XYZ file of C-alpha atoms in Angstrom:
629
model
C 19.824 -37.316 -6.842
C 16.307 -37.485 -5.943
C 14.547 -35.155 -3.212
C 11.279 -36.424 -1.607
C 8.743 -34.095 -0.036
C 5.312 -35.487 1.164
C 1.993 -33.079 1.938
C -0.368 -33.869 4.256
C -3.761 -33.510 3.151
C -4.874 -31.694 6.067
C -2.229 -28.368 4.575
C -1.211 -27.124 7.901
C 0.824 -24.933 6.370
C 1.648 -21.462 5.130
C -0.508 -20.049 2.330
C 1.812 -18.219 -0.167
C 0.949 -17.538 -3.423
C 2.906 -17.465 -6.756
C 2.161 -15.586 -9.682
C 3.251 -13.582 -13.147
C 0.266 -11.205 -13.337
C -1.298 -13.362 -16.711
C -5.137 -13.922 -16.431
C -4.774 -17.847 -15.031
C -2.492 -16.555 -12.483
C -4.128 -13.785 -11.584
C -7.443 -16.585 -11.257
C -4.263 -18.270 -8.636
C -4.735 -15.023 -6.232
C -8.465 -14.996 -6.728
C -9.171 -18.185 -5.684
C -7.620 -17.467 -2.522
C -9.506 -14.738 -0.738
C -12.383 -15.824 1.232
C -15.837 -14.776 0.375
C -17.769 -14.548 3.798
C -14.241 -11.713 4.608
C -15.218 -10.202 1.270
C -19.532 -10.065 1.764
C -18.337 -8.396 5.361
C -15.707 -6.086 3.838
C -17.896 -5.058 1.242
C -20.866 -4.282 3.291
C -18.169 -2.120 5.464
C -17.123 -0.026 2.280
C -20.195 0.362 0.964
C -21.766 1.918 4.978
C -18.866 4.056 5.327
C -19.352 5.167 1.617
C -23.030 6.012 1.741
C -22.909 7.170 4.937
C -20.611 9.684 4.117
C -22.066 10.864 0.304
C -25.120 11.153 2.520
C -23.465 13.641 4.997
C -21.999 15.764 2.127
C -25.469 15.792 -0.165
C -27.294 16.938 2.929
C -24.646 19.996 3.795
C -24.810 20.844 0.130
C -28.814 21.169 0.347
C -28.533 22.886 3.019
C -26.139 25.240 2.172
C -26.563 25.627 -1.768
C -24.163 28.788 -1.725
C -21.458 26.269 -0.863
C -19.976 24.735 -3.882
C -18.867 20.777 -4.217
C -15.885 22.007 -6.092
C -13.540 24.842 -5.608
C -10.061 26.107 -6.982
C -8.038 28.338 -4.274
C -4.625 29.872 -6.293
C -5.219 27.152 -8.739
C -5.417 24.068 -6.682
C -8.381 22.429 -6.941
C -10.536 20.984 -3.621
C -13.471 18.862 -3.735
C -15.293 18.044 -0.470
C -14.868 14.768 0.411
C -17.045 14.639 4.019
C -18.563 16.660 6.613
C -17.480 16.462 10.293
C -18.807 18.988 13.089
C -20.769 20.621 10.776
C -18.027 21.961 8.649
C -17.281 20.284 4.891
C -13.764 19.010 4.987
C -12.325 19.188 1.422
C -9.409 16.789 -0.006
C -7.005 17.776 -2.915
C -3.670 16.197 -4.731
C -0.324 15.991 -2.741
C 1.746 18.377 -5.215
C 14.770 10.717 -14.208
C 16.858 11.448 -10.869
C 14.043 9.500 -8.776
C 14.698 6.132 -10.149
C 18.394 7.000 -9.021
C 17.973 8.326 -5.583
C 16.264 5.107 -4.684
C 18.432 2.977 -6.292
C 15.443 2.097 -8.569
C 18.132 2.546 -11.631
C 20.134 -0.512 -10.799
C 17.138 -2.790 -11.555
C 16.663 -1.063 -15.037
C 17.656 -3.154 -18.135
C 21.388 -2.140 -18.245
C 21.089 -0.915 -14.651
C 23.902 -3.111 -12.946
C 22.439 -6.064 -11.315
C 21.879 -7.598 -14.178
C 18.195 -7.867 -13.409
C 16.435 -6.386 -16.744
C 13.301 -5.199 -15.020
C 10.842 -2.340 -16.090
C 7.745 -3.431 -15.091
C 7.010 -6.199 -18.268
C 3.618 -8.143 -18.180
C 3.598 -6.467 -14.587
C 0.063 -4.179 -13.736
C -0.723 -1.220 -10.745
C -3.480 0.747 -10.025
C -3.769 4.679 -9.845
C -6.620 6.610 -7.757
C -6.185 10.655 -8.966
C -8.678 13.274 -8.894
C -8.860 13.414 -12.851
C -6.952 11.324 -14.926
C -3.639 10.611 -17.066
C -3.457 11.686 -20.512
C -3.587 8.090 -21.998
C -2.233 9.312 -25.541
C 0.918 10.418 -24.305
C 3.714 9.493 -26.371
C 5.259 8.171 -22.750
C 2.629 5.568 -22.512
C 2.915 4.350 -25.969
C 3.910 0.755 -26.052
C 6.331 1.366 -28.449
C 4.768 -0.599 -31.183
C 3.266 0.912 -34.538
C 0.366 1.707 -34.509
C 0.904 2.705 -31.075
C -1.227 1.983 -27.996
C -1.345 3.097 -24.426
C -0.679 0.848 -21.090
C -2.765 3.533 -19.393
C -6.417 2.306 -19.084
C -8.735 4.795 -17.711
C -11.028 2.588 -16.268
C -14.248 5.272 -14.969
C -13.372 8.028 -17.847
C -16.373 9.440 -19.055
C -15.675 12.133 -22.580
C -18.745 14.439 -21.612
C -17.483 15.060 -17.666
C -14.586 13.832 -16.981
C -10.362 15.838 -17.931
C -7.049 14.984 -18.049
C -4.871 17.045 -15.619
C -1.259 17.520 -15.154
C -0.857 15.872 -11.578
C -2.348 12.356 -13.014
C -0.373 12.413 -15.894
C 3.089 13.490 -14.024
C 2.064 10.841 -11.457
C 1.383 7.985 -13.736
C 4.696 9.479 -15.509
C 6.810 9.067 -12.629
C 5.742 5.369 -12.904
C 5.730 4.074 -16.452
C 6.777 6.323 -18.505
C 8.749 4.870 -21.062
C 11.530 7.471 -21.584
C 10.788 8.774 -24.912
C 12.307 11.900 -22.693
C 15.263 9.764 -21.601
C 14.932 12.254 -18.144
C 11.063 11.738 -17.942
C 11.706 7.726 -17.696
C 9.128 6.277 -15.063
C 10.550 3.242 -12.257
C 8.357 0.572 -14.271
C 8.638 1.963 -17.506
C 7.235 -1.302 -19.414
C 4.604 -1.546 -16.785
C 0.876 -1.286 -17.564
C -1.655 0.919 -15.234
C -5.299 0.836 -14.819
C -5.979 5.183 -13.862
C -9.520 6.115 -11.730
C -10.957 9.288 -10.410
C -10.681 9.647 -6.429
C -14.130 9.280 -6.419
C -15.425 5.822 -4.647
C -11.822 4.636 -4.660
C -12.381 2.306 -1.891
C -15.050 0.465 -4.020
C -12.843 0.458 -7.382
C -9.767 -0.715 -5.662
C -11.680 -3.426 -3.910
C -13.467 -4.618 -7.338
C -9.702 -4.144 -9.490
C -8.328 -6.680 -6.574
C -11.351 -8.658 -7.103
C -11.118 -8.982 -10.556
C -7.143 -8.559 -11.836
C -5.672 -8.913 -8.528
C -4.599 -5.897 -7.868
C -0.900 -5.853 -6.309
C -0.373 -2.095 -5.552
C -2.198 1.097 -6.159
C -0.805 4.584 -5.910
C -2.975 7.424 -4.405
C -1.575 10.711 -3.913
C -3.798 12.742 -2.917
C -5.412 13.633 0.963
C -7.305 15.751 3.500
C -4.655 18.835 4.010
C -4.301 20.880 7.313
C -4.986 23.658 5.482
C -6.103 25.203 2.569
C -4.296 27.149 -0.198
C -5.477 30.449 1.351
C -4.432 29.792 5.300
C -7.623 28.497 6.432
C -7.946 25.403 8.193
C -9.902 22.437 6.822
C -9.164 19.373 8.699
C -10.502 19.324 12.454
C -7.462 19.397 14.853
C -8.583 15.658 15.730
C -8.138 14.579 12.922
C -4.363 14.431 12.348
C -2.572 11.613 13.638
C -6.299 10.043 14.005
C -6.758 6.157 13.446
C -10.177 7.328 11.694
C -12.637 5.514 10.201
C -10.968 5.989 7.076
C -7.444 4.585 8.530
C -9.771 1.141 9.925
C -11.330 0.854 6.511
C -8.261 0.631 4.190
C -6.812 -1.748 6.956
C -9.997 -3.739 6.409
C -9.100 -3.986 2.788
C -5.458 -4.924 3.490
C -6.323 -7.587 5.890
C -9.035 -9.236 3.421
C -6.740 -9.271 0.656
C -3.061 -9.536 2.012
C -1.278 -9.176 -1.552
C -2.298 -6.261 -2.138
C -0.294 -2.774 -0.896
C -1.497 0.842 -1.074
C 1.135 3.443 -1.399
C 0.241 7.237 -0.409
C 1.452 10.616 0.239
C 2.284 11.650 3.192
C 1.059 15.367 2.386
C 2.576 18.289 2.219
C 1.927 20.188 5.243
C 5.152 20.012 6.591
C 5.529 24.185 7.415
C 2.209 23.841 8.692
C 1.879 24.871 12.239
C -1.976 24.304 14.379
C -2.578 24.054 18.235
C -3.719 21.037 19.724
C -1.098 18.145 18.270
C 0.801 15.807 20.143
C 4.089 18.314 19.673
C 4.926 20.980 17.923
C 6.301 20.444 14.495
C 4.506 16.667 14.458
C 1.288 15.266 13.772
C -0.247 15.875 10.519
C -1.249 12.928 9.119
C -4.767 12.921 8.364
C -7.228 10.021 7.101
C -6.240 6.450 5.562
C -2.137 8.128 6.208
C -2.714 6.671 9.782
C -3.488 3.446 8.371
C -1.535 0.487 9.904
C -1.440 -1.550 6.855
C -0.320 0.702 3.915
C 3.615 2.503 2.719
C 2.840 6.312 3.587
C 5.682 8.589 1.656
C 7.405 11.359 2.632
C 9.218 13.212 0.446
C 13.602 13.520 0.481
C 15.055 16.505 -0.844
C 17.223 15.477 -3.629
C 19.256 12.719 -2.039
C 22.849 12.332 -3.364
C 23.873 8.912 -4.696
C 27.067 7.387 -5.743
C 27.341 5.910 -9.026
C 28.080 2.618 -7.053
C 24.346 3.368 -5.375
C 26.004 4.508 -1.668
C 23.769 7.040 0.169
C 25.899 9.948 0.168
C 22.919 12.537 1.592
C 19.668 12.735 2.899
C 17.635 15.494 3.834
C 13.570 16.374 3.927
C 12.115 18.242 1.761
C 10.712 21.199 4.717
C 6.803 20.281 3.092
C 6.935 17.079 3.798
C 3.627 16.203 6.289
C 5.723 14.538 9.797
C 4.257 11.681 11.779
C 3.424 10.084 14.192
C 0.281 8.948 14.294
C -1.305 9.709 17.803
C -0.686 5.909 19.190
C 3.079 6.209 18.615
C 3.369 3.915 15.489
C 6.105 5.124 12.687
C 4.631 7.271 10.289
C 5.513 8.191 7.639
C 6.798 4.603 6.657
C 9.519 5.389 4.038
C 10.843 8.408 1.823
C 11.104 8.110 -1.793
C 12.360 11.589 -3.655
C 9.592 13.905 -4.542
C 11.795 16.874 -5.135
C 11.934 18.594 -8.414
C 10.561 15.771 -10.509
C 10.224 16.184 -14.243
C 7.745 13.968 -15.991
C 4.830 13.984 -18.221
C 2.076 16.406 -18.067
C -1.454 16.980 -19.647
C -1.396 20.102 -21.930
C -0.045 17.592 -24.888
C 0.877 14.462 -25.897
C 4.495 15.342 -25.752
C 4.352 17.775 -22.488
C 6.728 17.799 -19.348
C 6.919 19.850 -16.354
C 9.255 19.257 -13.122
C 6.906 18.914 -9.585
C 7.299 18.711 -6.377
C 5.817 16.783 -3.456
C 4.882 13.616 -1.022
C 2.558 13.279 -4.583
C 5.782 12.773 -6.808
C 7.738 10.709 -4.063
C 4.760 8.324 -3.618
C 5.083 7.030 -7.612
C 8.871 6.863 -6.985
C 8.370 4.389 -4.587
C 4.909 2.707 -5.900
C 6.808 2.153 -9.195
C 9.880 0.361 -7.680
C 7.894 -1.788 -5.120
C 6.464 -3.053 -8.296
C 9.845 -4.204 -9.877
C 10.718 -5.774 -6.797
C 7.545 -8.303 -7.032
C 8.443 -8.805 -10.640
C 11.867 -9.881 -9.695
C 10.615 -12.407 -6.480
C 8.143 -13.805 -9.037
C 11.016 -14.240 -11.439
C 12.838 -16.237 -9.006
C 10.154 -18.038 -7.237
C 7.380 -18.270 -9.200
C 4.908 -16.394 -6.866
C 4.351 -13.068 -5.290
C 5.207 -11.014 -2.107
C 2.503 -10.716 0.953
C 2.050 -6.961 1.338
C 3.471 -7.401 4.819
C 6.819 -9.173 3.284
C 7.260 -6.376 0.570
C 6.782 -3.537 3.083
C 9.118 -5.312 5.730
C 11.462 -5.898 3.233
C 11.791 -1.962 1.908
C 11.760 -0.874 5.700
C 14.201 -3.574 6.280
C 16.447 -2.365 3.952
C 15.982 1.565 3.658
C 18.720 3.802 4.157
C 18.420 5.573 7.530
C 18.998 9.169 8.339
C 22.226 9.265 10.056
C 21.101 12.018 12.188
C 18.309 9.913 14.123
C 19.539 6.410 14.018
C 16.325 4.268 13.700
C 13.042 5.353 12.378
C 11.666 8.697 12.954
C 8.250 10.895 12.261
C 9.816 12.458 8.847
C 11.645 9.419 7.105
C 10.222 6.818 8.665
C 12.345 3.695 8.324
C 14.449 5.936 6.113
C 15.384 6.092 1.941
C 14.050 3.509 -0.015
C 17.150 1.534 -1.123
C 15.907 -0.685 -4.443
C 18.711 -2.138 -5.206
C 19.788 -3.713 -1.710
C 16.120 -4.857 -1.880
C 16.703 -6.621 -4.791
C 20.181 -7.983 -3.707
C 18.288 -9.523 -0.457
C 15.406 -11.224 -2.543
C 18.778 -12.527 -4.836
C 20.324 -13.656 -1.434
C 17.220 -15.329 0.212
C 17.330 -17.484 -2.587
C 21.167 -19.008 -2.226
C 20.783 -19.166 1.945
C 22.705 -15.716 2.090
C 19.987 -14.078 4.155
C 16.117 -14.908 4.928
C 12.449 -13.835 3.551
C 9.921 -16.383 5.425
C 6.046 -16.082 5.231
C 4.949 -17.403 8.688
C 2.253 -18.443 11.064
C 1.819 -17.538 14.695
C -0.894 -19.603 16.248
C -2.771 -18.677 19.371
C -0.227 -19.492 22.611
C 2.627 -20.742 20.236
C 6.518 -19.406 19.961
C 8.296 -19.289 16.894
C 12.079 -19.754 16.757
C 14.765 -19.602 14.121
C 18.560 -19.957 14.610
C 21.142 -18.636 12.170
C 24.644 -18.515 12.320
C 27.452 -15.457 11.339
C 30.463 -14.254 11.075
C 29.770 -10.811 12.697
C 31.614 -7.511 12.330
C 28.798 -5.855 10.184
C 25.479 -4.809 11.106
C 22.534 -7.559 11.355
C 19.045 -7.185 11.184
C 16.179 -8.917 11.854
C 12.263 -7.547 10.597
C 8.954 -8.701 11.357
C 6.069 -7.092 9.900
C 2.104 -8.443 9.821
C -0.799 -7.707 7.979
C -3.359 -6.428 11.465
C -6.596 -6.199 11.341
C -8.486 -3.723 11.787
C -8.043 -1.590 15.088
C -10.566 0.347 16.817
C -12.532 3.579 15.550
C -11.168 6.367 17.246
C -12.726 9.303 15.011
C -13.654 12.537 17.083
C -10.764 11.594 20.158
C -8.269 14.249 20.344
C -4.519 12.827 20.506
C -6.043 9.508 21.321
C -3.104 7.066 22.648
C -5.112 4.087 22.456
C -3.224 1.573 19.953
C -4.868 0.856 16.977
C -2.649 -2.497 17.145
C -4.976 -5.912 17.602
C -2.940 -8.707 17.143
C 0.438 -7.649 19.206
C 4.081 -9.939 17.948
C 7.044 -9.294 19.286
C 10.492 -9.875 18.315
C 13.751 -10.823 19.996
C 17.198 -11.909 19.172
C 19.115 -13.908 21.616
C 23.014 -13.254 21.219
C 25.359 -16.702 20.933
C 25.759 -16.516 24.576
C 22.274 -16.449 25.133
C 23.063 -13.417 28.062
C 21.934 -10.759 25.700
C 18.927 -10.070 24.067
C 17.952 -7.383 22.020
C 14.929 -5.636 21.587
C 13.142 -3.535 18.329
C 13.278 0.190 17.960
C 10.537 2.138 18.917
C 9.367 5.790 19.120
C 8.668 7.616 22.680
C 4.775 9.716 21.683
C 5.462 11.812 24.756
C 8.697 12.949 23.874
C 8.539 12.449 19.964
C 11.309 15.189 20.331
C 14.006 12.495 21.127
C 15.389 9.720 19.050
C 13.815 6.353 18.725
C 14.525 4.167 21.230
C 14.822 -0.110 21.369
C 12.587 -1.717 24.236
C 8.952 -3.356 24.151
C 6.658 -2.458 21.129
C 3.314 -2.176 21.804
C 2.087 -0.066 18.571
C 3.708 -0.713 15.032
C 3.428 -4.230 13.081
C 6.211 -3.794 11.595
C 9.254 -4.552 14.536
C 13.232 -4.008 13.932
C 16.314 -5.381 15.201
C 19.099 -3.497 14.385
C 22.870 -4.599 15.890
C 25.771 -2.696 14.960
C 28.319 -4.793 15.321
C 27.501 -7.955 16.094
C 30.121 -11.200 17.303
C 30.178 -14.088 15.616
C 27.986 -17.438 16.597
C 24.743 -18.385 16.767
C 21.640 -15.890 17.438
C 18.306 -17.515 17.380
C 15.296 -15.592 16.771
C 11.728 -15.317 19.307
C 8.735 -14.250 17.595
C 5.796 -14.224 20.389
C 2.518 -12.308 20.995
C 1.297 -10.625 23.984
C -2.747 -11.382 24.831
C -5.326 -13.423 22.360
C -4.842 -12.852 18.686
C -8.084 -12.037 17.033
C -8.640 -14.973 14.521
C -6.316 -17.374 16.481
C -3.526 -17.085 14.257
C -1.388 -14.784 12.911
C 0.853 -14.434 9.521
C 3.456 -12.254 9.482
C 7.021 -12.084 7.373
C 10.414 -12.773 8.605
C 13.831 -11.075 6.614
C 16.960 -11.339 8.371
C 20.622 -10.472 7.054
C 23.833 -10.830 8.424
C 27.377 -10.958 7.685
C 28.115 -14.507 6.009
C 24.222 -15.732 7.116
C 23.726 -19.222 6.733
C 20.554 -21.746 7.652
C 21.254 -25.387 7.747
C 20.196 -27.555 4.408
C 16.925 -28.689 5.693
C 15.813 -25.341 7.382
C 16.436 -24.051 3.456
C 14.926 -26.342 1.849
C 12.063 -26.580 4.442
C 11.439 -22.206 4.335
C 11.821 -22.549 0.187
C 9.184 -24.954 0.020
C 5.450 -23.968 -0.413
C 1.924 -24.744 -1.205
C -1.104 -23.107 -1.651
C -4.364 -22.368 -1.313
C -5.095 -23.108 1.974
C -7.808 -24.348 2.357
C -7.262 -26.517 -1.025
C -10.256 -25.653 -3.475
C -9.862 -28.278 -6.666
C -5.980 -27.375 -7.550
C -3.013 -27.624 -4.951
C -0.212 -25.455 -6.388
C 3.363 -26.192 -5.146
C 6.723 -24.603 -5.362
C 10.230 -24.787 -3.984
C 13.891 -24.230 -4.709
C 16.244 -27.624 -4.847
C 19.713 -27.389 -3.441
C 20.270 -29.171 -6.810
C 19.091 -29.989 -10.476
C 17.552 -33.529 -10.807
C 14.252 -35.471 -10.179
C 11.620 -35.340 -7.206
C 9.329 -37.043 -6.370
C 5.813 -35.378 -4.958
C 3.744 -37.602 -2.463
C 0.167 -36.753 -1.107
C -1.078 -38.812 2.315
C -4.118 -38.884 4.207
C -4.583 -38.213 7.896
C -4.244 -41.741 8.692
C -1.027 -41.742 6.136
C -2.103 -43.584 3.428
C -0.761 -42.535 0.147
C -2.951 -40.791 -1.891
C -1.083 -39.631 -4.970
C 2.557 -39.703 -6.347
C 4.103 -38.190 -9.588
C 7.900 -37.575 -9.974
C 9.039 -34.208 -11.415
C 11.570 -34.104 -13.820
C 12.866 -30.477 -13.623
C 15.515 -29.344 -15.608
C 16.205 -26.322 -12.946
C 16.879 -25.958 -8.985
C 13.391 -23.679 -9.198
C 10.292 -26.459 -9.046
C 6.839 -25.580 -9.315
C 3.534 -27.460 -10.396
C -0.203 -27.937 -9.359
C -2.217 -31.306 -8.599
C -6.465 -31.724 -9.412
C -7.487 -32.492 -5.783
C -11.122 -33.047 -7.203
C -11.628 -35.723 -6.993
C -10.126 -36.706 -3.564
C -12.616 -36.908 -0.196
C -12.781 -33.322 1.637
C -11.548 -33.300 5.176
């Protein structure tokens, strides 16, 4: 049977982007980003950066008893700015990982069937020294051996290995030569920088290698090791300058993810947050755009990967952030983590903290892009990937819906992975969408009910307003404002996304009108069987005129009609086209299609026929050499 799909050469239509991280299709990504947002976004990076090395050089001259450096009971700090006066110093975020997040099932051998470790896949890790690179965990596995760790800023004459780099980067791709040290991507490769001018490097790595996600655990704590406090009490649960300029990055290059600690200042205690027990997030943590971990205390798993436990580890740093949005996003296990460390090239130690149970989860995000590529021949929007994990986390049955230690909950790998399988038969839904200015976007599904349904929406905002200095500050950092709504088969009933209450952050989360997070929830129990259709509006003018943002729905027995799947499986990009149009889409069969380009005033401008051997269809056309416009 043949299948005919024609493009308009206008491409009014979704920009999605398909890759396998080689060096032509990491040129795919790069071709996409647009250079006047880049000149703009570097210019931003590189004020808030001098500005700030500027602030600390001066308090160092004046103050030359005051060292840059310090170790307090053998942690080390390094100042990282000066506010009111006072330096403000950062410092690090101190096999039974991969299982508590499911991460195991993926594995080759794992139980899906799926075979992934991280191969030909790449991440980035920010640390304040870096990974032993010759440790026997990093090896390849080939003789003579080489390392997949490159330490891209190490100098020999300043800069050291230390244990917390190389247990992080351990926690993601170690091999296993220590069958209980094995890492979530452990074929992966990593590129490993000192904390200094991270912003820069991680803008350059996604400039040049297309940088997917980068790990950073590391922060501004409450406190310091001896009881005294180092962050000002604005600060925490501040959307800082920091917080706007990592959202700046996110929105200028929506691929890319950055996964961080939540901190460990969860026994902290200070006067002046928005409760007691909450708020102490500090810096890019109150981002809008990023994954912040906390860290779960050992969860217990069934061999069949059912959530059996959850607690919180008691240091894990609590949200909110001082709008109301859900922070921490997710919990990955941080808890007594043995993995590589520095002292040798066969060393191990077991750690502890939001800095292990950051990896956990950086690590298996990555395996979940591998697998989407693997299937569709392109790559997750940041926004998709982070809906999707909060979409299908494992909540804390204590606090139904998301809440200021979890988040959205456990990350759950493996149901991940068993949506991105589903999307792909019509079992369940991942859509990359537009919202333009004044527009409503609808989508009906039917089910068979019983089970719980959800339905996720989660955007890539730009950057919100500067609130650094404003105590408890309740002004959302939220710009462009969606919402979501599911209409039951009646049409009488329709249900609204969870949300947190900031002045009572005591109680449980709450469904009605959110006005804070971009990432919205639908959760129904037990839902009856028919057909629900789907609203996704905004409230005021979105900034840009237009908005993209990621749909994932499942259901009980969820089913889309033929040409709503093969319309959401079928994609093109870049938009605007440069000189090569790339397409892809899944057939509801094998057999031959043919591929038609017209003109505004529909005259046909090129035709080829496709003779695919496979349901999955992918190619790219030389535009060239046809008129602009």
């Amino acid at each position: 049977m043949k299948y005919f799909y024609a493009i308009n050469i206008l491409f009014f239509l979704t920009v999605n982007i398909g890759i396998s991280q080689t060096q032509s299709e990491k040129k795919k990504i790069i071709e996409t980003y647009n250079k006047e947002e880049v000149s703009s976004l570097q210019s931003f990076i590189d004020r808030v950066s001098n500005e700030r090395n500027l602030r600390v050089e001066n308090f160092l001259t004046q103050n030359p008893s005051v060292d840059r450096n310090k170790v307090i009971e053998g942690q080390s700090y390094q100042i990282f700015d000066v506010l009111d006066g006072e330096p403000i110093y950062r410092t690090v975020d101190n096999v039974n990982s991969a299982i508590a997040t499911r991460t195991n099932f993926l594995h080759n051998g794992g139980g899906l069937g799926l075979n992934l470790e991280g191969q030909n896949m790449n991440l980035g890790v920010w640390e304040e020294h870096h990974a032993r690179n010759t440790h026997v965990e990093f090896s390849n596995g080939t003789f003579p051996p080489a390392s997949r760790v490159t330490l891209a800023d190490y100098n020999s004459g300043s800069s050291e290995f230390s244990d917390h780099a190389t247990h992080v980067s351990g926690t993601l791709i170690a091999r296993g030569a220590d069958a209980f040290a094995k890492g979530m991507a452990p074929q992966a490769s990593l590129v490993c920088y000192d904390w200094n001018n991270d912003s820069n490097e991680v803008e350059a790595e996604i400039q040049t290698n297309a940088l997917l996600i980068s790990n950073q655990s590391y922060g501004v704590p409450i406190y310091n090791s001896q009881g005294g406090q180092n962050a000002p009490t604005w600060m925490m649960g501040c959307y800082n300058i920091d917080a706007q300029l990592w959202d700046a990055i996110a929105y200028t290059y929506p691929y890319y993810l950055q996964v961080l600690s939540a901190g460990n200042d969860g026994q902290s205690t200070y006067t002046g947050g928005v409760a007691s027990g909450y708020d102490k997030l500090t810096g890019d943590k109150n981002a809008k755009n990023n994954l912040v971990v906390a860290n779960a205390a050992n969860p217990s798993v069934s061999s069949e990967g059912d959530l059996l436990s959850l607690t919180i580890n008691s240091s894990s740093s609590q949200g909110p952030s001082d709008d109301g949005r859900v922070k921490p996003d997710i919990a990955g296990d941080g808890t007594s983590v043995y993995s590589s460390t520095s002292g040798s090239n066969t060393s191990y130690g077991t750690f502890t903290g939001t800095s292990m149970a950051s990896p956990n989860v950086a690590g298996s995000l990555l395996l979940l892009q591998q697998y989407y590529n693997s299937l569709h021949g392109q790559f997750l929007k940041a926004a998709t990937l982070k809906g999707l994990v909060c979409h299908t986390a494992d909540d804390d049955s204590s606090k139904p819906g998301p809440d200021p230690f979890f988040g959205w909950g456990l990350l759950n790998s493996k149901r991940a992975a068993e949506v991105i399988q589903e999307d792909t038969s019509g079992g369940s839904l991942i859509s990359e969408l537009v919202l333009n200015q004044g527009e409503m976007y609808t989508k009906s599904f039917t089910t068979t009910g019983g089970s719980p349904l959800q339905v996720t929406i989660c955007w890539t905002d730009p950057p919100g307003g500067n609130q650094s200095g404003s105590l408890n500050s309740t002004v959302p950092a939220l710009v462009n404002d969606l919402d979501v709504r599911l209409k039951d088969p009646g049409g009488f009933i329709i249900h609204m996304p969870w949300k947190l209450l900031i002045f009572n952050i005591n109680s449980p989360a709450i469904k009605g009108d959110n006005v804070v997070d971009n990432i919205e929830r639908i959760d129904v129990d037990a839902p009856a069987a028919g057909t629900y259709t789907i609203e996704v509006t905004h409230k005021g003018t979105l900034l840009n005129s237009s908005q993209d943002f990621s749909l994932i729905v499942t259901a009980p027995d969820f089913s889309l009609s033929n040409d709503e799947f093969l319309s959401k499986n079928f994609k093109v990009w870049p938009n605007p086209v440069k000189d090569q149009l790339y397409y892809s889409f899944k057939s509801v069969s094998q057999g031959d299609v043919n591929i038609e380009i017209t003109d505004i005033n529909g005259r046909l401008v090129y035709k080829n026929t496709d003779k695919s051997l496979s349901s999955f269809i992918s190619g790219s056309i030389d535009m060239s050499s046809f008129s602009k416009g």
